[in-house]
Structures are given as C-alpha cells and as structure tokens.
Coordinates of C-alpha atoms and ligand atoms in Angstrom, one line a residue:
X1 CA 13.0 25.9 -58.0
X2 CA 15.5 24.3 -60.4
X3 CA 14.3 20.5 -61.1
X4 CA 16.3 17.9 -63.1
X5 CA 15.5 17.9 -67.0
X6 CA 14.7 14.3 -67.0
X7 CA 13.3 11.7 -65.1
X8 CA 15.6 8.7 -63.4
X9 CA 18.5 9.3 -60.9
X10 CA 16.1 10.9 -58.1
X11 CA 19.0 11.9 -56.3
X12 CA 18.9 14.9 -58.5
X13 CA 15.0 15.5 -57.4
X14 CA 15.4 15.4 -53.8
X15 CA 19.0 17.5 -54.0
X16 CA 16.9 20.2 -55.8
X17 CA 14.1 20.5 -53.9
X18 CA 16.1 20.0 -50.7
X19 CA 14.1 16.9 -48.9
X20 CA 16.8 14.2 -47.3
X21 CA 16.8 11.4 -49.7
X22 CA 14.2 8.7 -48.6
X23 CA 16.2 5.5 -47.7
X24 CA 14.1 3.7 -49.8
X25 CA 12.5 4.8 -53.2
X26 CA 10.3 3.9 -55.8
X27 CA 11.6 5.2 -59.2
X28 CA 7.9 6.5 -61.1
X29 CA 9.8 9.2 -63.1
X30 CA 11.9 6.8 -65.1
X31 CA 9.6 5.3 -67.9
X32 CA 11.3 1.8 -68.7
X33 CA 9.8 -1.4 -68.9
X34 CA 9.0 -2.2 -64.8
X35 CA 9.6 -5.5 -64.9
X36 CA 13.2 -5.2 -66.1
X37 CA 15.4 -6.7 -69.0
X38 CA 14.3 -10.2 -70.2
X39 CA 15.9 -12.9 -68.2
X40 CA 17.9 -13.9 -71.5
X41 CA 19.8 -10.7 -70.3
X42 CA 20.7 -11.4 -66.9
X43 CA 21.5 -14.9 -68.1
X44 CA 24.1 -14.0 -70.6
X45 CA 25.8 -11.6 -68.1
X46 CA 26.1 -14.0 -65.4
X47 CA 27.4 -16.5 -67.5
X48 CA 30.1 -14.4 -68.7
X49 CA 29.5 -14.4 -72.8
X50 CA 29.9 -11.0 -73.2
X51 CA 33.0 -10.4 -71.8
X52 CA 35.1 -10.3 -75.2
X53 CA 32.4 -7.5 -76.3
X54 CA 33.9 -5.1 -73.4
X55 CA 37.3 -6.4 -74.7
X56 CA 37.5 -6.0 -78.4
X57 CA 36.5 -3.0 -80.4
X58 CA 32.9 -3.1 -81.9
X59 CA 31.8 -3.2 -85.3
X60 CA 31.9 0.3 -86.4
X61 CA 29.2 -0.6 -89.3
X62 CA 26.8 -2.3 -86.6
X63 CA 26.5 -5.2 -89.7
X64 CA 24.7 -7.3 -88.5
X65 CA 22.4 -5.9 -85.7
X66 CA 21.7 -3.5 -88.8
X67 CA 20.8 -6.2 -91.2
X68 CA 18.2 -8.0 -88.7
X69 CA 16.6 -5.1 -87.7
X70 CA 16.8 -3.7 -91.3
X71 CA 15.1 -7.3 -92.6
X72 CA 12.3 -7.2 -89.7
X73 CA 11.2 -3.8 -91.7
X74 CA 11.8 -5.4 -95.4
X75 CA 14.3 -2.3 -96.2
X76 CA 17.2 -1.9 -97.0
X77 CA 20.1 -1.7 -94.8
X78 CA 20.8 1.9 -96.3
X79 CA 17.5 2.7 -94.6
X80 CA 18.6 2.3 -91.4
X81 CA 21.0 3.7 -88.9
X82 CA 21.5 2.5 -85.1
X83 CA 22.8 5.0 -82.4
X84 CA 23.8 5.2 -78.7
X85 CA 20.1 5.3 -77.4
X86 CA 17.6 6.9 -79.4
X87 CA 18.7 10.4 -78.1
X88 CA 22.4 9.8 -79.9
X89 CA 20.0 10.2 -83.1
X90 CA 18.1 12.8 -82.2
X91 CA 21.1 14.7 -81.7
X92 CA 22.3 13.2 -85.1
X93 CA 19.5 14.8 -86.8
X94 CA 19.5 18.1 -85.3
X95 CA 23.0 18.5 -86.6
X96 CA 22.1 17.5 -89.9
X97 CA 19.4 19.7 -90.1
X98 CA 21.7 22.3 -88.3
X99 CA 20.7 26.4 -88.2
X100 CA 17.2 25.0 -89.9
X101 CA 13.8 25.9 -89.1
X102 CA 12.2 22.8 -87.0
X103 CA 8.2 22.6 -85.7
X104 CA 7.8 20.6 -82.5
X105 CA 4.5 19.5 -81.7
X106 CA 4.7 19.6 -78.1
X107 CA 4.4 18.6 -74.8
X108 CA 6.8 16.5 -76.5
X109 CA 10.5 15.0 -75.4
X110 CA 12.7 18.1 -73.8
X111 CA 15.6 16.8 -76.1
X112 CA 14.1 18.0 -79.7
X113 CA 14.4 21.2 -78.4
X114 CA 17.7 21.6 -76.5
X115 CA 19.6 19.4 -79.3
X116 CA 18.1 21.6 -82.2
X117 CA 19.2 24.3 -80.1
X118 CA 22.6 22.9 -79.8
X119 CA 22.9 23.2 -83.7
X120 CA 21.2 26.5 -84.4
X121 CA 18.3 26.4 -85.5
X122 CA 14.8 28.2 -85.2
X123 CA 12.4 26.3 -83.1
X124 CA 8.6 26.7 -83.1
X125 CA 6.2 24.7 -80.9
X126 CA 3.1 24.2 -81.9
X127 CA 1.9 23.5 -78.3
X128 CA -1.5 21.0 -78.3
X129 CA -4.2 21.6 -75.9
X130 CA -5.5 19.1 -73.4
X131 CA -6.7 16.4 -73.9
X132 CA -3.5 16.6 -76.5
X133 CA -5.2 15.6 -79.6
X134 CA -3.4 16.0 -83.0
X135 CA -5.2 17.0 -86.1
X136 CA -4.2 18.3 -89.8
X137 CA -5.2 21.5 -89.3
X138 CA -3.4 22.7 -86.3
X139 CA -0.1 21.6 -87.7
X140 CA -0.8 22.9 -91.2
X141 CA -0.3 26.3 -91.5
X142 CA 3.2 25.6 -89.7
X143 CA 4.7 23.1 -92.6
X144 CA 5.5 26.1 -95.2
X145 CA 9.4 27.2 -94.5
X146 CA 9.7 24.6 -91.8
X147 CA 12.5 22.0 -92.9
X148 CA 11.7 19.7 -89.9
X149 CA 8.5 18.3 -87.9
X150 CA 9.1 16.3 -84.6
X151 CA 6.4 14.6 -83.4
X152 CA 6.2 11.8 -80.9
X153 CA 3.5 8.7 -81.1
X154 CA 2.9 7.7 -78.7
X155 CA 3.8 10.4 -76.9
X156 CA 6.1 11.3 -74.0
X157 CA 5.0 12.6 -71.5
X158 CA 1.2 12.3 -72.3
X159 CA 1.3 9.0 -73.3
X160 CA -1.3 10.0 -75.9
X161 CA -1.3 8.4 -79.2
X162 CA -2.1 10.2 -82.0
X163 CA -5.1 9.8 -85.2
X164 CA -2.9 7.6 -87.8
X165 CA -5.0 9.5 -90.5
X166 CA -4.2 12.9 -89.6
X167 CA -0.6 12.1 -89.1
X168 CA -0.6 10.7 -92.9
X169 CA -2.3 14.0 -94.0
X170 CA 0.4 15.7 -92.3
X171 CA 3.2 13.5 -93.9
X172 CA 1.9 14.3 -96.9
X173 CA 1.6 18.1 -96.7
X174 CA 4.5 17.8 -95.3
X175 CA 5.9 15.8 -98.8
X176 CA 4.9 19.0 -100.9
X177 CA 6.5 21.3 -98.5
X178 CA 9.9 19.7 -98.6
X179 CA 9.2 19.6 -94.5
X180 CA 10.9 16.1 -93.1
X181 CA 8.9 14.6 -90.8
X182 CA 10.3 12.6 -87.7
X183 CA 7.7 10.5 -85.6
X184 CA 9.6 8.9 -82.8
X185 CA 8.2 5.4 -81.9
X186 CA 10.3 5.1 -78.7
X187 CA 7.0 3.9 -76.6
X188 CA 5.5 1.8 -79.4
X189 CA 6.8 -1.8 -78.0
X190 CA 4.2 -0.9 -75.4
X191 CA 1.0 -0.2 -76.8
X192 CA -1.3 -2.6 -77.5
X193 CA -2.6 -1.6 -81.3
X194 CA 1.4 -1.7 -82.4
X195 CA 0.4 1.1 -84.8
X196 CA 3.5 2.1 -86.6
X197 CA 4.3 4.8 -89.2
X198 CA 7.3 2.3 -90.3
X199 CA 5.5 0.6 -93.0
X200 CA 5.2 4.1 -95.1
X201 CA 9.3 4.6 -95.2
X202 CA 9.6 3.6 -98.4
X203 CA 6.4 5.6 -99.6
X204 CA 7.4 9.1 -98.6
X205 CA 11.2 10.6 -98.7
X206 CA 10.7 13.0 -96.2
X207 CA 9.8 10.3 -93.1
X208 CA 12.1 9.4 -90.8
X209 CA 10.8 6.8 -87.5
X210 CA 12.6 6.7 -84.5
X211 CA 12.9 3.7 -82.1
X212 CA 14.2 2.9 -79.0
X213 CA 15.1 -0.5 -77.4
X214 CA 16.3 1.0 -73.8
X215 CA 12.6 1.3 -72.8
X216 CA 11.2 -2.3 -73.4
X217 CA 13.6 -3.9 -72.8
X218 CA 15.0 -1.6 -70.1
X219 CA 18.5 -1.1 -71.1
X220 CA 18.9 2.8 -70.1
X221 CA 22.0 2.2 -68.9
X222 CA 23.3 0.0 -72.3
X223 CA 21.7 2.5 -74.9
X224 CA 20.1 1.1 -77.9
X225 CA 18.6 3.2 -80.4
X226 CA 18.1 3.2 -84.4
X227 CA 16.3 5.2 -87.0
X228 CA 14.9 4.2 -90.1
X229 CA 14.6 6.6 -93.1
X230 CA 15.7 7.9 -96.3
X231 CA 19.5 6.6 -97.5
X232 CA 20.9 9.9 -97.8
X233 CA 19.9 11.6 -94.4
X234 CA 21.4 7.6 -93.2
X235 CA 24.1 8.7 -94.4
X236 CA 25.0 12.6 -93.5
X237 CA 23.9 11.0 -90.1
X238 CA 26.3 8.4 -90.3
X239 CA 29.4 10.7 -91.5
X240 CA 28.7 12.9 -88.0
X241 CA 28.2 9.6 -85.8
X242 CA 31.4 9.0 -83.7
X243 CA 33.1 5.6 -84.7
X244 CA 32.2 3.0 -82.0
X245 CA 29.7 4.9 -80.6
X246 CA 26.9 1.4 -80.0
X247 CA 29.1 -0.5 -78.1
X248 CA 29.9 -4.0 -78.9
X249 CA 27.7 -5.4 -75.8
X250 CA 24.8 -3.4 -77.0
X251 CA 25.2 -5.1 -80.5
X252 CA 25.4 -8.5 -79.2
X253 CA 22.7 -7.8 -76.6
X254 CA 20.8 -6.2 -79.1
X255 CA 20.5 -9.7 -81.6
X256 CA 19.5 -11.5 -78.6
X257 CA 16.8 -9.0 -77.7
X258 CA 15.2 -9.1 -81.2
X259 CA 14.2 -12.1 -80.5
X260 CA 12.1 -11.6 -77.4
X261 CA 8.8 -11.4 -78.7
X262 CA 6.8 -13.4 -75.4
X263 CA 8.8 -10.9 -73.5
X264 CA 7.0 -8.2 -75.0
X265 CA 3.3 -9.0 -75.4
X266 CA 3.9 -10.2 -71.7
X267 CA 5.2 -7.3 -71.0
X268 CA 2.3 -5.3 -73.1
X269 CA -0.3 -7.2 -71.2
X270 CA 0.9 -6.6 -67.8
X271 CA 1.2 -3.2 -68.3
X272 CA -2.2 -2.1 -70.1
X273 CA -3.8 -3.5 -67.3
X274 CA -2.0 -2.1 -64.3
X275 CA -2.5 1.6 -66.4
X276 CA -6.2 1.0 -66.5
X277 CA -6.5 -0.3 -62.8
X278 CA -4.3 2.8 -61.2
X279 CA -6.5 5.2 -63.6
X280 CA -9.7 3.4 -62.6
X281 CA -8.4 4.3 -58.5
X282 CA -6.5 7.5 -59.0
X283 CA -10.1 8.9 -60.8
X284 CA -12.3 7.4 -57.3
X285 CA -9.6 9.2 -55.8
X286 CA -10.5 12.5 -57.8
X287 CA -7.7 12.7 -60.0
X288 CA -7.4 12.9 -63.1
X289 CA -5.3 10.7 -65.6
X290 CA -4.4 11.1 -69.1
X291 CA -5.7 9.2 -71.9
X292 CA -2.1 7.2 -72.5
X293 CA -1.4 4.1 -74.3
X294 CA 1.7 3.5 -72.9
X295 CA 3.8 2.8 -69.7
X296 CA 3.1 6.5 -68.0
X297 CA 0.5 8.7 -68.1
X298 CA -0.1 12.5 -66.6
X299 CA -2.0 12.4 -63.1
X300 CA -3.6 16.1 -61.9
X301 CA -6.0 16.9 -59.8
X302 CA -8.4 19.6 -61.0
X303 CA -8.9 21.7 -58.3
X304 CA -4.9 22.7 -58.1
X305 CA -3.1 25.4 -59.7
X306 CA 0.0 22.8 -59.9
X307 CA 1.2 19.3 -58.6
X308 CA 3.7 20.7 -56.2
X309 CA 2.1 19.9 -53.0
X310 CA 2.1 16.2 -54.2
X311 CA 4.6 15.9 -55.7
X312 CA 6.7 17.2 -53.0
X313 CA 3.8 14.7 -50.6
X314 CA 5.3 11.9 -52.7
X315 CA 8.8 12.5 -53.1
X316 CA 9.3 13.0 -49.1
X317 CA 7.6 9.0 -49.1
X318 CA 10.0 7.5 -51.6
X319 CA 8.2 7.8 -54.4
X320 CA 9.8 9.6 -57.1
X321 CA 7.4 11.2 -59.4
X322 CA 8.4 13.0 -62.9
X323 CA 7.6 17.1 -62.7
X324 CA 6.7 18.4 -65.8
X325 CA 7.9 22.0 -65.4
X326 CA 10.5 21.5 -68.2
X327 CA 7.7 20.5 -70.8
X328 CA 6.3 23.0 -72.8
X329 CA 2.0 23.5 -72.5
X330 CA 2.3 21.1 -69.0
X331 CA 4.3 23.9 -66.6
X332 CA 4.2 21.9 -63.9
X333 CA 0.3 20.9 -64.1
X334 CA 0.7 17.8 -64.4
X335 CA 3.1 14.4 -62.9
X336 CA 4.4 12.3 -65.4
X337 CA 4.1 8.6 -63.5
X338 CA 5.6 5.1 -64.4
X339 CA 3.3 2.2 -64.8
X340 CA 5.5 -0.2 -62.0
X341 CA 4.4 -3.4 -61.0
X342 CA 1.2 -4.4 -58.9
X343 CA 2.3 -3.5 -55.4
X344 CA 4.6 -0.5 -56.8
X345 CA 1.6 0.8 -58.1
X346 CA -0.5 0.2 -55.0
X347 CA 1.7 2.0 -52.8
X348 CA 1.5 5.5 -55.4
X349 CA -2.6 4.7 -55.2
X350 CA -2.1 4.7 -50.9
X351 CA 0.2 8.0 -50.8
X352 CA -2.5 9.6 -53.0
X353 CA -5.2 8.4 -50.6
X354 CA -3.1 9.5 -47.8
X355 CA -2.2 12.8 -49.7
X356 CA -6.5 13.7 -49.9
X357 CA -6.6 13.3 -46.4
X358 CA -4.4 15.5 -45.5
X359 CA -6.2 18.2 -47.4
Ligands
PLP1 C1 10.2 10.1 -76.6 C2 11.6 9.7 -76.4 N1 12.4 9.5 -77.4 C3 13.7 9.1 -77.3 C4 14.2 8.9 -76.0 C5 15.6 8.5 -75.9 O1 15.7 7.2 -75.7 P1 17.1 6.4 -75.5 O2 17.1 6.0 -74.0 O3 17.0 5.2 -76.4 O4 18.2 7.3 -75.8 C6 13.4 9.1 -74.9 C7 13.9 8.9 -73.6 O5 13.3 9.1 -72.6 C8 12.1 9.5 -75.1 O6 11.2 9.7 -74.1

C-alpha cells in the first residue's frame, strides 16, 4: 500500500487505496484552522485590493512584513527571515546545513527528514515512546557530533507539547556542543498556554524557531512562513532563497493578518473545546486519544494491530482521515485527525460508533 506523504488533497488517499472517491468529503487529514481564513481575508479578495499584488513584482526583501513581525518579537530584522510556507525554510535550512549530521526527535514532520536528505546529510531519529514525552536525557547522549536538532512543539502529528524545562536543558547542551537547535512553532497560534521558545533567540546562538501562518489562519494554499534566529544562518538562508519566492499577496495578506488577534483566541477557544469533547466521546467509544494541545490529535484503538480497518471504514464514508505509516515510531498505529467544527466533528464521533458495531 502506497499512501500519500501528507495529509490534504484526499484524492490522493482514495486513488491509492483504490475506494471510488466519496461524492462528498470531510477533509480530517489536513490540520488548518477549521473555521477558515478570518473574514478580513475574504473581504479584501472580493473587494478586489489585491489585484496589483498578482500584477507587480513583490518586494524581494519582504520589508515590511519583515519589520512587523520582526518588532512583535523586539529583534532585529536581521533575526528574521520569511519564506514560502514554513516548509520553504525548512528546506532552506537543510541546505545550509547540507551533508551535516542532523537528530530528529520523532514522530515528527516527514519533511525534516526527506529535505535533509535532499542535501546530504546523516539523519538519526531519536524516536520517543508513547505517550511521546521529551526529556534531557533521552536526547542527550545524541547532541555530541550532531550539527542539527529538529524538534517540533507542539508537535505534529501527536499534538503533544513538550516540558519547556527540558527543552531549555537541551538548548543548552546543545550551546556547548555547537549542535543548532530548531523547534518549529508551526501549531503554537493554537494552544492555549502560547508557550514559545521565541523569547530565548537572543539568549542562545544556536536556536532557531520556526513559524507558520498557513495553519491559523488557513492559507495552505497562499504559503506564509518565517523563521527567527541567528543573523548569519538569516543570511546563508537568504543567499539560497529564490528572489520573489513570498509572493506579493502573501505580503500584503500577511500585514493584515497580524493583526487578527480576536480571530485567534476565538479560534483557540473553539477549538480546545471541540478536542476535549471528541476525546471525552471517542474514549466512551473505547478509543484512545492523544494527549494534544493543538488542532489534531492521534486516535487508536488498543485492541488493533493498526488503524487500517478504520481508516479504510472512514475514508469509504467521506471522511478523510491522515494515516501515519509515513511517520517514524507511529507505522500506521495511529490516525492523525483534524479538530473540524461541531457537526464535522459529530459525524467522525457517528462513523466511529458505527465502525464498533460493525465489529
Ligand atoms: C510541523 C510543521 N511544520 C511546518 C509545516 C509547513 O508549514 P507551511 O504550510 O507553512 O509550509 C507543517 C505543515 O504541515 C508542519 O506540520
């Protein structure tokens, strides 16, 4: 069975596992915000404001998306780089740390991997155990001759966050090891604590946070990304960046997205509570649920060897679920589901019901 690498387009899912494409689907693999972009969005398209941005040519420098964001952290813009979607950077950094040696702490992302691949270097996975919690001393013995940590808080696809003091310890091993140390905040818009890393950037030259704007404020399709760390790693970034690469509607949209705060702590409370709700259900239902933080979470069931049955269950209803075959210490245990609205979610809860009593 050959499944898509990521979530979203589920034409890809039902193609590979050969069921007919439902006529109507429910998108679970696909981890952006489920209530869409902000209306300021939909707004500003219809009205027709950013039709010079698919005209002219963008700021190459990204000026003054850079600056705001750059201000909002009280760094320097030197700091800070934006990309095509967070994964533009990733890629960015793997090349920049090209032929190195780079320590995942995994499940993580599938794209640490196949882009530090891409540029050659040696990957090791330090692979974490359910229930996926991080400490010092698993990671520790792996920083000496590693030139590059990724780890992801919270983290996709668990939706686990991680201790903030053993990730400190870890930075600063990590310090003395000459290890850099990148902790992708993609998901942090949606947790409730807001727990960044961010605010040690300055303190330690060898972190490097990663953000992502497409899942908030759910512009997949837009790509907004940046990165905030030390000036020169900005900078070798930078020089291997293609010129125009964030498009001039992405800048502009960008600016007006900053400002969305209500839209997020909405967004924040809707969500937390829908997670908790399906979790209370799917557990009556005898599943199990990962501790997440975040706007997905792994669902099992116990007595299984793997999630195919349901998954498959699922799919042939409409709703697309994430495998997780293609995540490293998951191997297909596991579903990776959306958080979706209220009666999105209640339909996943009534396919599960339906699924137990079918077995
Ligand atoms: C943990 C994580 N980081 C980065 C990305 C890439 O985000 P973007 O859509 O901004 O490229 C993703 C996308 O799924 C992700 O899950």
């Amino acid at each position: 069975m050959s499944l898509p690498n990521h979530g979203a387009n589920p034409m890809y899912v039902t193609q590979a596992l050969g069921i007919q494409h439902p006529d109507n689907v429910i998108d679970f693999s696909v981890n952006t915000n489920p209530y869409g972009p902000p209306s300021c969005l939909k707004s500003a398209l219809k009205s027709g404001a950013l039709i010079e941005m698919l005209t002219s040519y963008p700021d190459p420098e990204v000026t003054q998306l850079k600056s705001e964001l750059a201000d909002s952290f009280g760094i320097n813009s030197s700091m800070l780089l934006i990309g095509n979607g967070a994964a533009e950077l990733i890629f960015l950094i793997a090349n920049v740390f090209q032929n190195k040696r780079v320590a995942i702490i995994e499940p993580a992302f599938s794209e640490y991997r196949d882009a530090c691949i891409a540029y050659g270097c040696e990957v090791t996975s330090i692979i974490l155990s359910p229930p996926w919690i991080l400490t010092y001393e698993e990671v520790e013995p792996y920083l000496q001759g590693t030139d590059l940590l990724f780890l992801c808080t919270p983290n996709n696809p668990t939706g686990v966050t991680y201790d903030e003091k053993e990730i400190v310890k870890i930075i600063k091993k990590a310090d003395t090891t000459g290890t850099s140390v990148v902790i992708d905040e993609a998901f942090f818009d949606f947790t409730m604590s807001q727990k960044t890393f961010s605010n040690l950037i300055s303190e330690y030259s060898n972190l490097v946070i990663l953000r992502s704007l497409t899942k908030m404020y759910a512009i997949a399709g837009l790509r907004l990304g940046y990165v905030i760390g030390p000036p020169i790693l900005m900078k070798k970034m930078k020089e291997r960046q293609p010129p125009w690469s964030v498009n001039g509607l992405a800048q502009q949209v960008g600016l007006q997205l900053l400002q969305e705060k209500a839209y997020v702590k909405e967004t924040v409370a809707k969500v937390s509570s829908e997670r908790e709700r399906v979790k209370r259900e799917a557990e009556q239902l005898g599943f199990s649920v990962s501790d997440s933080s975040v706007n997905f979470y792994l669902l099992s069931e116990p007595s299984l060897q793997n999630m195919d049955h349901v998954m498959k269950f699922l799919i042939k209803k409409g709703i697309i679920v994430r495998h997780t075959y293609n995540f490293n210490g998951l191997e297909g245990n596991y579903l990776r589901c959306a958080v979706k609205t209220k009666e999105e979610n209640d339909l996943l809860l009534a396919s599960l019901k339906e699924w137990r009593g079918t077995c």
